[in-house]
PDB file of C-alpha atoms in Angstrom:
ATOM      1  CA  MET A   1     169.449 132.791  79.336  1.00  0.00           C
ATOM      2  CA  THR A   2     167.877 133.117  82.711  1.00  0.00           C
ATOM      3  CA  LEU A   3     164.257 134.326  82.626  1.00  0.00           C
ATOM      4  CA  PRO A   4     162.447 135.345  85.659  1.00  0.00           C
ATOM      5  CA  ARG A   5     159.063 133.858  85.154  1.00  0.00           C
ATOM      6  CA  ALA A   6     155.786 134.092  86.406  1.00  0.00           C
ATOM      7  CA  ASP A   7     154.948 130.755  84.832  1.00  0.00           C
ATOM      8  CA  ARG A   8     157.311 128.954  83.035  1.00  0.00           C
ATOM      9  CA  SER A   9     160.722 129.459  81.516  1.00  0.00           C
ATOM     10  CA  ALA A  10     161.140 128.101  78.011  1.00  0.00           C
ATOM     11  CA  PRO A  11     163.324 126.165  75.646  1.00  0.00           C
ATOM     12  CA  ALA A  12     164.048 129.355  73.890  1.00  0.00           C
ATOM     13  CA  ALA A  13     165.663 130.717  77.026  1.00  0.00           C
ATOM     14  CA  ALA A  14     168.930 129.867  75.620  1.00  0.00           C
ATOM     15  CA  THR A  15     168.553 132.707  73.282  1.00  0.00           C
ATOM     16  CA  THR A  16     168.826 135.410  76.089  1.00  0.00           C
ATOM     17  CA  PRO A  17     172.093 136.582  78.013  1.00  0.00           C
ATOM     18  CA  PRO A  18     172.939 134.365  80.942  1.00  0.00           C
ATOM     19  CA  ALA A  19     172.076 135.859  84.256  1.00  0.00           C
ATOM     20  CA  GLY A  20     172.292 133.145  86.874  1.00  0.00           C
ATOM     21  CA  PRO A  21     175.305 130.866  87.589  1.00  0.00           C
ATOM     22  CA  ALA A  22     177.799 133.715  87.617  1.00  0.00           C
ATOM     23  CA  THR A  23     176.698 134.634  91.141  1.00  0.00           C
ATOM     24  CA  GLY A  24     178.750 131.807  92.422  1.00  0.00           C
ATOM     25  CA  SER A  25     178.902 129.508  95.417  1.00  0.00           C
ATOM     26  CA  ALA A  26     178.686 132.446  97.829  1.00  0.00           C
ATOM     27  CA  ARG A  27     175.073 133.144  97.074  1.00  0.00           C
ATOM     28  CA  ALA A  28     174.223 129.392  96.813  1.00  0.00           C
ATOM     29  CA  SER A  29     175.500 128.810 100.268  1.00  0.00           C
ATOM     30  CA  ARG A  30     172.806 131.176 101.391  1.00  0.00           C
ATOM     31  CA  ALA A  31     169.890 128.973  99.929  1.00  0.00           C
ATOM     32  CA  PRO A  32     167.715 127.397 102.689  1.00  0.00           C
ATOM     33  CA  ARG A  33     169.176 124.165 103.582  1.00  0.00           C
ATOM     34  CA  GLY A  34     165.961 122.142 103.030  1.00  0.00           C
ATOM     35  CA  LEU A  35     165.662 123.162  99.423  1.00  0.00           C
ATOM     36  CA  GLY A  36     169.307 123.284  98.557  1.00  0.00           C
ATOM     37  CA  ALA A  37     169.481 119.672  99.650  1.00  0.00           C
ATOM     38  CA  LEU A  38     167.701 118.815  96.604  1.00  0.00           C
ATOM     39  CA  GLY A  39     170.464 119.781  94.473  1.00  0.00           C
ATOM     40  CA  PRO A  40     170.160 122.229  91.320  1.00  0.00           C
ATOM     41  CA  VAL A  41     168.653 119.765  88.963  1.00  0.00           C
ATOM     42  CA  GLY A  42     166.276 118.663  91.563  1.00  0.00           C
ATOM     43  CA  LEU A  43     165.209 122.200  92.112  1.00  0.00           C
ATOM     44  CA  VAL A  44     164.251 123.003  88.553  1.00  0.00           C
ATOM     45  CA  LEU A  45     162.477 119.500  88.362  1.00  0.00           C
ATOM     46  CA  ALA A  46     160.544 120.557  91.625  1.00  0.00           C
ATOM     47  CA  GLY A  47     159.776 123.861  90.005  1.00  0.00           C
ATOM     48  CA  GLY A  48     158.368 122.241  86.708  1.00  0.00           C
ATOM     49  CA  ILE A  49     156.448 119.817  88.734  1.00  0.00           C
ATOM     50  CA  SER A  50     154.921 122.720  90.936  1.00  0.00           C
ATOM     51  CA  VAL A  51     153.928 124.493  87.641  1.00  0.00           C
ATOM     52  CA  GLN A  52     152.162 121.910  86.141  1.00  0.00           C
ATOM     53  CA  PHE A  53     150.476 120.353  89.127  1.00  0.00           C
ATOM     54  CA  GLY A  54     149.375 124.023  89.869  1.00  0.00           C
ATOM     55  CA  GLY A  55     147.973 124.210  86.329  1.00  0.00           C
ATOM     56  CA  ALA A  56     146.195 120.866  87.139  1.00  0.00           C
ATOM     57  CA  LEU A  57     144.614 122.502  90.255  1.00  0.00           C
ATOM     58  CA  ALA A  58     143.700 125.525  88.312  1.00  0.00           C
ATOM     59  CA  VAL A  59     141.581 123.166  86.131  1.00  0.00           C
ATOM     60  CA  THR A  60     139.679 121.661  89.101  1.00  0.00           C
ATOM     61  CA  LEU A  61     139.028 125.352  90.168  1.00  0.00           C
ATOM     62  CA  MET A  62     137.413 126.519  86.936  1.00  0.00           C
ATOM     63  CA  PRO A  63     133.907 125.121  87.538  1.00  0.00           C
ATOM     64  CA  ARG A  64     133.986 127.305  90.654  1.00  0.00           C
ATOM     65  CA  ALA A  65     135.398 130.566  89.366  1.00  0.00           C
ATOM     66  CA  GLY A  66     135.698 130.173  85.567  1.00  0.00           C
ATOM     67  CA  ALA A  67     139.098 130.396  83.410  1.00  0.00           C
ATOM     68  CA  LEU A  68     139.259 134.213  83.585  1.00  0.00           C
ATOM     69  CA  GLY A  69     138.457 134.159  87.354  1.00  0.00           C
ATOM     70  CA  VAL A  70     141.157 131.488  88.090  1.00  0.00           C
ATOM     71  CA  VAL A  71     143.710 133.714  86.141  1.00  0.00           C
ATOM     72  CA  THR A  72     142.706 136.858  88.229  1.00  0.00           C
ATOM     73  CA  LEU A  73     143.184 134.919  91.280  1.00  0.00           C
ATOM     74  CA  ARG A  74     146.572 133.582  90.197  1.00  0.00           C
ATOM     75  CA  LEU A  75     147.975 137.021  89.042  1.00  0.00           C
ATOM     76  CA  ALA A  76     146.614 138.900  92.041  1.00  0.00           C
ATOM     77  CA  VAL A  77     148.019 136.568  94.661  1.00  0.00           C
ATOM     78  CA  ALA A  78     151.566 136.265  92.929  1.00  0.00           C
ATOM     79  CA  ALA A  79     151.674 139.973  92.431  1.00  0.00           C
ATOM     80  CA  LEU A  80     150.987 140.766  96.116  1.00  0.00           C
ATOM     81  CA  VAL A  81     153.500 138.031  97.164  1.00  0.00           C
ATOM     82  CA  MET A  82     156.167 139.358  94.652  1.00  0.00           C
ATOM     83  CA  LEU A  83     155.669 143.002  95.531  1.00  0.00           C
ATOM     84  CA  VAL A  84     155.949 142.419  99.253  1.00  0.00           C
ATOM     85  CA  VAL A  85     159.158 140.052  98.841  1.00  0.00           C
ATOM     86  CA  CYS A  86     160.758 142.343  96.181  1.00  0.00           C
ATOM     87  CA  ARG A  87     159.725 145.762  97.292  1.00  0.00           C
ATOM     88  CA  PRO A  88     160.514 147.164  93.870  1.00  0.00           C
ATOM     89  CA  ARG A  89     161.636 150.713  93.791  1.00  0.00           C
ATOM     90  CA  LEU A  90     159.171 152.796  91.728  1.00  0.00           C
ATOM     91  CA  ARG A  91     161.153 156.015  91.408  1.00  0.00           C
ATOM     92  CA  GLY A  92     164.084 156.653  88.976  1.00  0.00           C
ATOM     93  CA  HIS A  93     162.989 154.813  86.149  1.00  0.00           C
ATOM     94  CA  SER A  94     162.392 156.588  82.595  1.00  0.00           C
ATOM     95  CA  ARG A  95     159.275 156.390  80.498  1.00  0.00           C
ATOM     96  CA  THR A  96     160.861 153.489  78.210  1.00  0.00           C
ATOM     97  CA  ASP A  97     161.600 151.645  81.431  1.00  0.00           C
ATOM     98  CA  TRP A  98     158.037 151.810  82.376  1.00  0.00           C
ATOM     99  CA  GLY A  99     156.820 151.307  78.865  1.00  0.00           C
ATOM    100  CA  THR A 100     158.793 148.081  78.884  1.00  0.00           C
ATOM    101  CA  VAL A 101     157.236 146.856  81.869  1.00  0.00           C
ATOM    102  CA  VAL A 102     153.691 147.699  80.995  1.00  0.00           C
ATOM    103  CA  VAL A 103     154.151 145.782  77.777  1.00  0.00           C
ATOM    104  CA  PHE A 104     155.756 143.041  79.531  1.00  0.00           C
ATOM    105  CA  GLY A 105     152.860 142.746  82.090  1.00  0.00           C
ATOM    106  CA  ALA A 106     150.373 143.122  79.318  1.00  0.00           C
ATOM    107  CA  THR A 107     152.006 140.039  77.543  1.00  0.00           C
ATOM    108  CA  MET A 108     152.021 137.967  80.772  1.00  0.00           C
ATOM    109  CA  ALA A 109     148.235 138.634  81.363  1.00  0.00           C
ATOM    110  CA  ALA A 110     147.515 137.511  77.665  1.00  0.00           C
ATOM    111  CA  MET A 111     149.754 134.477  77.823  1.00  0.00           C
ATOM    112  CA  ASN A 112     147.968 133.430  81.178  1.00  0.00           C
ATOM    113  CA  GLY A 113     144.426 133.981  79.756  1.00  0.00           C
ATOM    114  CA  LEU A 114     144.915 132.328  76.514  1.00  0.00           C
ATOM    115  CA  PHE A 115     146.541 129.369  78.215  1.00  0.00           C
ATOM    116  CA  TYR A 116     143.924 128.905  80.834  1.00  0.00           C
ATOM    117  CA  GLN A 117     141.149 129.350  78.212  1.00  0.00           C
ATOM    118  CA  SER A 118     142.836 126.544  76.296  1.00  0.00           C
ATOM    119  CA  VAL A 119     143.187 124.001  79.203  1.00  0.00           C
ATOM    120  CA  ALA A 120     139.439 124.617  79.960  1.00  0.00           C
ATOM    121  CA  ARG A 121     138.825 122.953  76.546  1.00  0.00           C
ATOM    122  CA  ILE A 122     141.809 120.532  75.959  1.00  0.00           C
ATOM    123  CA  PRO A 123     143.909 118.232  78.121  1.00  0.00           C
ATOM    124  CA  LEU A 124     146.640 119.888  80.094  1.00  0.00           C
ATOM    125  CA  GLY A 125     149.391 117.701  78.257  1.00  0.00           C
ATOM    126  CA  PRO A 126     148.484 118.475  74.619  1.00  0.00           C
ATOM    127  CA  ALA A 127     147.723 122.139  75.557  1.00  0.00           C
ATOM    128  CA  VAL A 128     151.558 122.639  77.023  1.00  0.00           C
ATOM    129  CA  THR A 129     152.876 120.703  74.043  1.00  0.00           C
ATOM    130  CA  LEU A 130     151.140 123.123  71.634  1.00  0.00           C
ATOM    131  CA  GLU A 131     152.068 126.326  73.684  1.00  0.00           C
ATOM    132  CA  VAL A 132     155.782 125.482  73.753  1.00  0.00           C
ATOM    133  CA  LEU A 133     155.894 125.534  69.983  1.00  0.00           C
ATOM    134  CA  GLY A 134     155.953 129.460  70.389  1.00  0.00           C
ATOM    135  CA  PRO A 135     159.137 129.464  72.468  1.00  0.00           C
ATOM    136  CA  LEU A 136     160.553 126.643  70.185  1.00  0.00           C
ATOM    137  CA  ALA A 137     159.897 128.626  66.990  1.00  0.00           C
ATOM    138  CA  LEU A 138     161.804 131.668  68.777  1.00  0.00           C
ATOM    139  CA  SER A 139     164.722 129.309  69.558  1.00  0.00           C
ATOM    140  CA  VAL A 140     164.876 128.101  65.840  1.00  0.00           C
ATOM    141  CA  LEU A 141     164.709 131.609  64.302  1.00  0.00           C
ATOM    142  CA  ALA A 142     167.138 133.010  66.732  1.00  0.00           C
ATOM    143  CA  SER A 143     169.794 130.288  65.836  1.00  0.00           C
ATOM    144  CA  ARG A 144     169.321 130.431  62.070  1.00  0.00           C
ATOM    145  CA  ARG A 145     171.417 127.161  61.569  1.00  0.00           C
ATOM    146  CA  ALA A 146     170.299 124.560  59.170  1.00  0.00           C
ATOM    147  CA  VAL A 147     170.277 121.781  61.651  1.00  0.00           C
ATOM    148  CA  ASN A 148     167.369 123.503  63.270  1.00  0.00           C
ATOM    149  CA  LEU A 149     165.009 122.768  60.452  1.00  0.00           C
ATOM    150  CA  VAL A 150     165.447 119.281  61.781  1.00  0.00           C
ATOM    151  CA  TRP A 151     164.041 120.227  65.181  1.00  0.00           C
ATOM    152  CA  ALA A 152     161.305 122.280  63.514  1.00  0.00           C
ATOM    153  CA  GLY A 153     160.382 119.092  61.386  1.00  0.00           C
ATOM    154  CA  LEU A 154     160.487 116.814  64.401  1.00  0.00           C
ATOM    155  CA  ALA A 155     158.076 119.376  66.325  1.00  0.00           C
ATOM    156  CA  LEU A 156     155.769 119.464  63.248  1.00  0.00           C
ATOM    157  CA  CYS A 157     155.573 115.708  63.245  1.00  0.00           C
ATOM    158  CA  GLY A 158     154.551 115.595  66.947  1.00  0.00           C
ATOM    159  CA  VAL A 159     151.804 118.413  66.242  1.00  0.00           C
ATOM    160  CA  PHE A 160     150.575 116.350  63.204  1.00  0.00           C
ATOM    161  CA  LEU A 161     150.369 113.098  65.702  1.00  0.00           C
ATOM    162  CA  LEU A 162     148.890 115.165  68.381  1.00  0.00           C
ATOM    163  CA  GLY A 163     145.998 116.185  65.908  1.00  0.00           C
ATOM    164  CA  GLY A 164     145.207 112.814  65.072  1.00  0.00           C
ATOM    165  CA  GLY A 165     146.887 113.085  61.582  1.00  0.00           C
ATOM    166  CA  GLY A 166     146.675 116.723  61.200  1.00  0.00           C
ATOM    167  CA  ASP A 167     142.691 117.561  61.549  1.00  0.00           C
ATOM    168  CA  PHE A 168     142.752 117.801  65.378  1.00  0.00           C
ATOM    169  CA  GLY A 169     139.461 116.023  65.363  1.00  0.00           C
ATOM    170  CA  ALA A 170     140.105 114.713  68.898  1.00  0.00           C
ATOM    171  CA  LEU A 171     140.854 118.236  70.387  1.00  0.00           C
ATOM    172  CA  ASP A 172     138.555 121.112  70.703  1.00  0.00           C
ATOM    173  CA  PRO A 173     139.642 123.412  67.679  1.00  0.00           C
ATOM    174  CA  LEU A 174     139.133 126.411  69.771  1.00  0.00           C
ATOM    175  CA  GLY A 175     141.249 124.988  72.556  1.00  0.00           C
ATOM    176  CA  VAL A 176     144.001 124.389  70.055  1.00  0.00           C
ATOM    177  CA  ALA A 177     143.764 127.941  68.780  1.00  0.00           C
ATOM    178  CA  PHE A 178     144.030 129.306  72.334  1.00  0.00           C
ATOM    179  CA  ALA A 179     147.066 127.067  73.137  1.00  0.00           C
ATOM    180  CA  LEU A 180     148.844 128.191  69.974  1.00  0.00           C
ATOM    181  CA  ALA A 181     148.086 131.993  70.589  1.00  0.00           C
ATOM    182  CA  ALA A 182     149.322 131.341  74.113  1.00  0.00           C
ATOM    183  CA  GLY A 183     152.625 129.979  72.760  1.00  0.00           C
ATOM    184  CA  LEU A 184     152.948 133.181  70.614  1.00  0.00           C
ATOM    185  CA  MET A 185     152.503 135.111  73.741  1.00  0.00           C
ATOM    186  CA  TRP A 186     155.174 133.045  75.468  1.00  0.00           C
ATOM    187  CA  ALA A 187     157.529 133.935  72.949  1.00  0.00           C
ATOM    188  CA  LEU A 188     156.983 137.522  73.287  1.00  0.00           C
ATOM    189  CA  TYR A 189     157.066 137.106  77.189  1.00  0.00           C
ATOM    190  CA  ILE A 190     160.777 135.752  76.877  1.00  0.00           C
ATOM    191  CA  LEU A 191     161.801 138.707  74.706  1.00  0.00           C
ATOM    192  CA  PHE A 192     160.141 141.311  77.041  1.00  0.00           C
ATOM    193  CA  SER A 193     161.346 139.544  80.052  1.00  0.00           C
ATOM    194  CA  ALA A 194     164.848 139.908  78.756  1.00  0.00           C
ATOM    195  CA  ARG A 195     164.395 143.591  78.055  1.00  0.00           C
ATOM    196  CA  THR A 196     162.724 144.205  81.493  1.00  0.00           C
ATOM    197  CA  GLY A 197     165.581 142.287  83.229  1.00  0.00           C
ATOM    198  CA  ARG A 198     168.247 144.766  81.472  1.00  0.00           C
ATOM    199  CA  ARG A 199     166.051 147.793  82.785  1.00  0.00           C
ATOM    200  CA  PHE A 200     165.342 146.697  86.273  1.00  0.00           C
ATOM    201  CA  PRO A 201     167.526 145.242  89.001  1.00  0.00           C
ATOM    202  CA  GLN A 202     166.998 141.823  90.410  1.00  0.00           C
ATOM    203  CA  ALA A 203     163.299 140.762  90.156  1.00  0.00           C
ATOM    204  CA  ASP A 204     161.940 144.235  90.503  1.00  0.00           C
ATOM    205  CA  GLY A 205     160.722 144.153  86.837  1.00  0.00           C
ATOM    206  CA  LEU A 206     159.012 140.992  87.190  1.00  0.00           C
ATOM    207  CA  ALA A 207     157.115 141.965  90.255  1.00  0.00           C
ATOM    208  CA  LEU A 208     156.177 145.328  88.749  1.00  0.00           C
ATOM    209  CA  ALA A 209     154.932 143.440  85.485  1.00  0.00           C
ATOM    210  CA  MET A 210     152.891 140.829  87.532  1.00  0.00           C
ATOM    211  CA  ALA A 211     151.150 143.811  89.176  1.00  0.00           C
ATOM    212  CA  VAL A 212     150.312 145.347  85.688  1.00  0.00           C
ATOM    213  CA  ALA A 213     148.916 141.985  84.476  1.00  0.00           C
ATOM    214  CA  ALA A 214     147.015 141.711  87.556  1.00  0.00           C
ATOM    215  CA  VAL A 215     145.533 144.890  87.176  1.00  0.00           C
ATOM    216  CA  LEU A 216     144.696 144.523  83.498  1.00  0.00           C
ATOM    217  CA  PHE A 217     142.898 141.125  84.232  1.00  0.00           C
ATOM    218  CA  LEU A 218     141.073 142.154  87.207  1.00  0.00           C
ATOM    219  CA  PRO A 219     137.962 143.551  85.065  1.00  0.00           C
ATOM    220  CA  LEU A 220     137.684 140.180  82.954  1.00  0.00           C
ATOM    221  CA  GLY A 221     137.747 138.087  86.107  1.00  0.00           C
ATOM    222  CA  ILE A 222     135.130 140.340  87.852  1.00  0.00           C
ATOM    223  CA  ALA A 223     133.037 140.406  84.711  1.00  0.00           C
ATOM    224  CA  GLU A 224     133.132 136.488  84.559  1.00  0.00           C
ATOM    225  CA  SER A 225     133.212 135.391  88.135  1.00  0.00           C
ATOM    226  CA  GLY A 226     131.781 138.402  90.112  1.00  0.00           C
ATOM    227  CA  THR A 227     131.407 137.784  93.834  1.00  0.00           C
ATOM    228  CA  ARG A 228     132.483 134.065  93.426  1.00  0.00           C
ATOM    229  CA  LEU A 229     136.106 135.312  93.597  1.00  0.00           C
ATOM    230  CA  LEU A 230     135.440 136.401  97.364  1.00  0.00           C
ATOM    231  CA  ASP A 231     134.231 132.792  98.233  1.00  0.00           C
ATOM    232  CA  PRO A 232     136.833 131.756 100.924  1.00  0.00           C
ATOM    233  CA  THR A 233     137.305 128.266  99.619  1.00  0.00           C
ATOM    234  CA  THR A 234     137.843 129.802  95.968  1.00  0.00           C
ATOM    235  CA  LEU A 235     140.145 132.444  97.336  1.00  0.00           C
ATOM    236  CA  ALA A 236     142.284 129.667  99.118  1.00  0.00           C
ATOM    237  CA  LEU A 237     142.349 127.409  96.003  1.00  0.00           C
ATOM    238  CA  GLY A 238     143.286 130.440  93.912  1.00  0.00           C
ATOM    239  CA  SER A 239     146.159 131.303  96.287  1.00  0.00           C
ATOM    240  CA  ALA A 240     147.344 127.821  96.058  1.00  0.00           C
ATOM    241  CA  VAL A 241     147.317 127.992  92.428  1.00  0.00           C
ATOM    242  CA  ALA A 242     149.371 131.226  92.534  1.00  0.00           C
ATOM    243  CA  VAL A 243     151.961 129.644  94.917  1.00  0.00           C
ATOM    244  CA  LEU A 244     152.139 126.401  92.904  1.00  0.00           C
ATOM    245  CA  SER A 245     152.415 127.997  89.491  1.00  0.00           C
ATOM    246  CA  SER A 246     154.268 131.340  90.109  1.00  0.00           C
ATOM    247  CA  VAL A 247     155.744 131.973  93.559  1.00  0.00           C
ATOM    248  CA  LEU A 248     157.536 128.539  94.391  1.00  0.00           C
ATOM    249  CA  PRO A 249     158.589 127.688  90.738  1.00  0.00           C
ATOM    250  CA  TYR A 250     160.420 131.121  90.657  1.00  0.00           C
ATOM    251  CA  THR A 251     162.029 130.730  93.981  1.00  0.00           C
ATOM    252  CA  LEU A 252     163.273 127.143  93.095  1.00  0.00           C
ATOM    253  CA  GLU A 253     164.449 128.162  89.632  1.00  0.00           C
ATOM    254  CA  LEU A 254     166.334 131.211  91.138  1.00  0.00           C
ATOM    255  CA  LEU A 255     168.020 128.917  93.784  1.00  0.00           C
ATOM    256  CA  ALA A 256     168.917 126.367  90.815  1.00  0.00           C
ATOM    257  CA  LEU A 257     170.374 129.046  88.545  1.00  0.00           C
ATOM    258  CA  ARG A 258     173.098 130.006  91.205  1.00  0.00           C
ATOM    259  CA  ARG A 259     174.706 126.622  90.844  1.00  0.00           C
ATOM    260  CA  LEU A 260     173.389 125.287  87.375  1.00  0.00           C
ATOM    261  CA  PRO A 261     174.580 126.140  83.891  1.00  0.00           C
ATOM    262  CA  ALA A 262     171.968 128.192  82.265  1.00  0.00           C
ATOM    263  CA  SER A 263     172.013 125.566  79.166  1.00  0.00           C
ATOM    264  CA  THR A 264     171.457 122.735  81.374  1.00  0.00           C
ATOM    265  CA  PHE A 265     168.540 124.807  82.897  1.00  0.00           C
ATOM    266  CA  ALA A 266     166.973 125.292  79.295  1.00  0.00           C
ATOM    267  CA  VAL A 267     167.050 121.560  78.641  1.00  0.00           C
ATOM    268  CA  LEU A 268     165.298 120.588  81.975  1.00  0.00           C
ATOM    269  CA  MET A 269     162.731 123.186  81.225  1.00  0.00           C
ATOM    270  CA  SER A 270     162.050 121.451  77.720  1.00  0.00           C
ATOM    271  CA  LEU A 271     160.558 118.599  79.763  1.00  0.00           C
ATOM    272  CA  GLU A 272     157.547 120.385  80.858  1.00  0.00           C
ATOM    273  CA  PRO A 273     155.123 118.866  78.255  1.00  0.00           C
ATOM    274  CA  ALA A 274     155.833 115.633  79.771  1.00  0.00           C
ATOM    275  CA  ILE A 275     155.473 116.744  83.309  1.00  0.00           C
ATOM    276  CA  ALA A 276     152.113 118.400  82.325  1.00  0.00           C
ATOM    277  CA  ALA A 277     150.826 115.214  80.749  1.00  0.00           C
ATOM    278  CA  THR A 278     151.748 113.317  83.949  1.00  0.00           C
ATOM    279  CA  ALA A 279     149.926 116.033  86.127  1.00  0.00           C
ATOM    280  CA  GLY A 280     146.655 115.683  83.769  1.00  0.00           C
ATOM    281  CA  PHE A 281     146.809 111.972  84.222  1.00  0.00           C
ATOM    282  CA  LEU A 282     147.331 111.908  87.932  1.00  0.00           C
ATOM    283  CA  ILE A 283     145.194 115.001  88.923  1.00  0.00           C
ATOM    284  CA  LEU A 284     142.728 115.206  86.177  1.00  0.00           C
ATOM    285  CA  ASP A 285     142.384 111.542  84.985  1.00  0.00           C
ATOM    286  CA  GLN A 286     143.356 112.737  81.442  1.00  0.00           C
ATOM    287  CA  ALA A 287     144.803 109.702  80.007  1.00  0.00           C
ATOM    288  CA  LEU A 288     146.844 109.870  76.734  1.00  0.00           C
ATOM    289  CA  ALA A 289     146.672 107.560  73.573  1.00  0.00           C
ATOM    290  CA  ALA A 290     149.924 106.010  72.499  1.00  0.00           C
ATOM    291  CA  THR A 291     150.225 108.452  69.528  1.00  0.00           C
ATOM    292  CA  GLU A 292     149.518 111.331  71.871  1.00  0.00           C
ATOM    293  CA  ALA A 293     152.296 110.525  74.092  1.00  0.00           C
ATOM    294  CA  LEU A 294     154.671 109.885  71.151  1.00  0.00           C
ATOM    295  CA  ALA A 295     153.713 113.420  69.868  1.00  0.00           C
ATOM    296  CA  ILE A 296     154.842 114.926  73.277  1.00  0.00           C
ATOM    297  CA  ALA A 297     158.106 113.030  73.171  1.00  0.00           C
ATOM    298  CA  LEU A 298     158.708 114.221  69.821  1.00  0.00           C
ATOM    299  CA  VAL A 299     158.219 117.929  70.722  1.00  0.00           C
ATOM    300  CA  VAL A 300     160.101 117.389  73.892  1.00  0.00           C
ATOM    301  CA  GLY A 301     162.972 116.178  71.895  1.00  0.00           C
ATOM    302  CA  ALA A 302     162.672 119.000  69.406  1.00  0.00           C
ATOM    303  CA  SER A 303     162.887 121.481  72.197  1.00  0.00           C
ATOM    304  CA  MET A 304     165.961 119.831  73.599  1.00  0.00           C
ATOM    305  CA  GLY A 305     167.749 119.475  70.473  1.00  0.00           C
ATOM    306  CA  ALA A 306     166.944 123.395  69.600  1.00  0.00           C
ATOM    307  CA  VAL A 307     168.376 124.458  73.005  1.00  0.00           C
ATOM    308  CA  ARG A 308     171.601 122.371  72.677  1.00  0.00           C
ATOM    309  CA  THR A 309     172.172 123.728  69.141  1.00  0.00           C
ATOM    310  CA  GLN A 310     171.747 127.413  70.176  1.00  0.00           C
ATOM    311  CA  VAL A 311     174.067 126.647  73.143  1.00  0.00           C
ATOM    312  CA  GLY A 312     176.696 124.944  70.995  1.00  0.00           C
ATOM    313  CA  ARG A 313     176.579 127.959  68.440  1.00  0.00           C
ATOM    314  CA  GLY A 314     177.026 130.338  71.518  1.00  0.00           C
ATOM    315  CA  LYS A 315     179.993 128.502  72.771  1.00  0.00           C
ATOM    316  CA  ALA A 316     181.489 128.238  69.282  1.00  0.00           C
ATOM    317  CA  GLY A 317     181.571 131.926  68.982  1.00  0.00           C
ATOM    318  CA  VAL A 318     183.497 132.409  72.146  1.00  0.00           C
ATOM    319  CA  PRO A 319     187.268 132.527  71.562  1.00  0.00           C
ATOM    320  CA  GLY A 320     189.184 130.210  73.684  1.00  0.00           C
TER     321      GLY A 320
END
């Protein structure tokens, strides 16, 4: 289930093999004392808060650098940090290995680009809520249990409310389309994250994929923003977005997964639409109507339910 992520893990993370808690307390004991004091649940929540407040900061940066420029800065800085920290080995990989990491990087670039185009047009909370439908659909399809129809229906009710009765009149239609497309890329990201993790040790595959994503997105960022990307203030804010939205959350989640069951981690990650709505309200003054808040709650509940159903199915298949 553990998904090394450049952005966000997903409710559907329960569909992939566990990779975290099996490392035991020996590794957990080596966690930085200050961060470890938060406890594993606190680390996951701190990571989610970091991601969504990083997203809110990115929205404030868009007037300076444009949506594509912000994505370029975020991916480039995060890739540099990950390459320095992970120092991935470049030799000894097959053509299939490299093909997998390139597709993973392209998916990552598309997911980021589409999502930032979305939040440039609609509030952060609804954007994340619509985006999370991609991983939720993946979780429901992977489970193939009738009860997941309940979770799918609950999520659809949430989307119906979010759209003001189904017509999405209060939300920019293009922003909605970008968010849904980002959700599709998020689901593909999960699948290729798992494949990359099986082919590359530690976080090497993630670091290389982030480098691929940064290279692929660089021409788009230059085309939109040009020399504005070199402005010191823009660079500083873009670096902050990269740290908040990629580097810090990944570190916190990696520490948490050494002591936290993967299923619990996935449920906690289901709270991200609610965290995003809070960040949008506090940082961007994006208040939600009562129906929008209820819609987000329904999608969060559906995500949690789908994760718990998937986890329960996995436990039922393990002989005692």
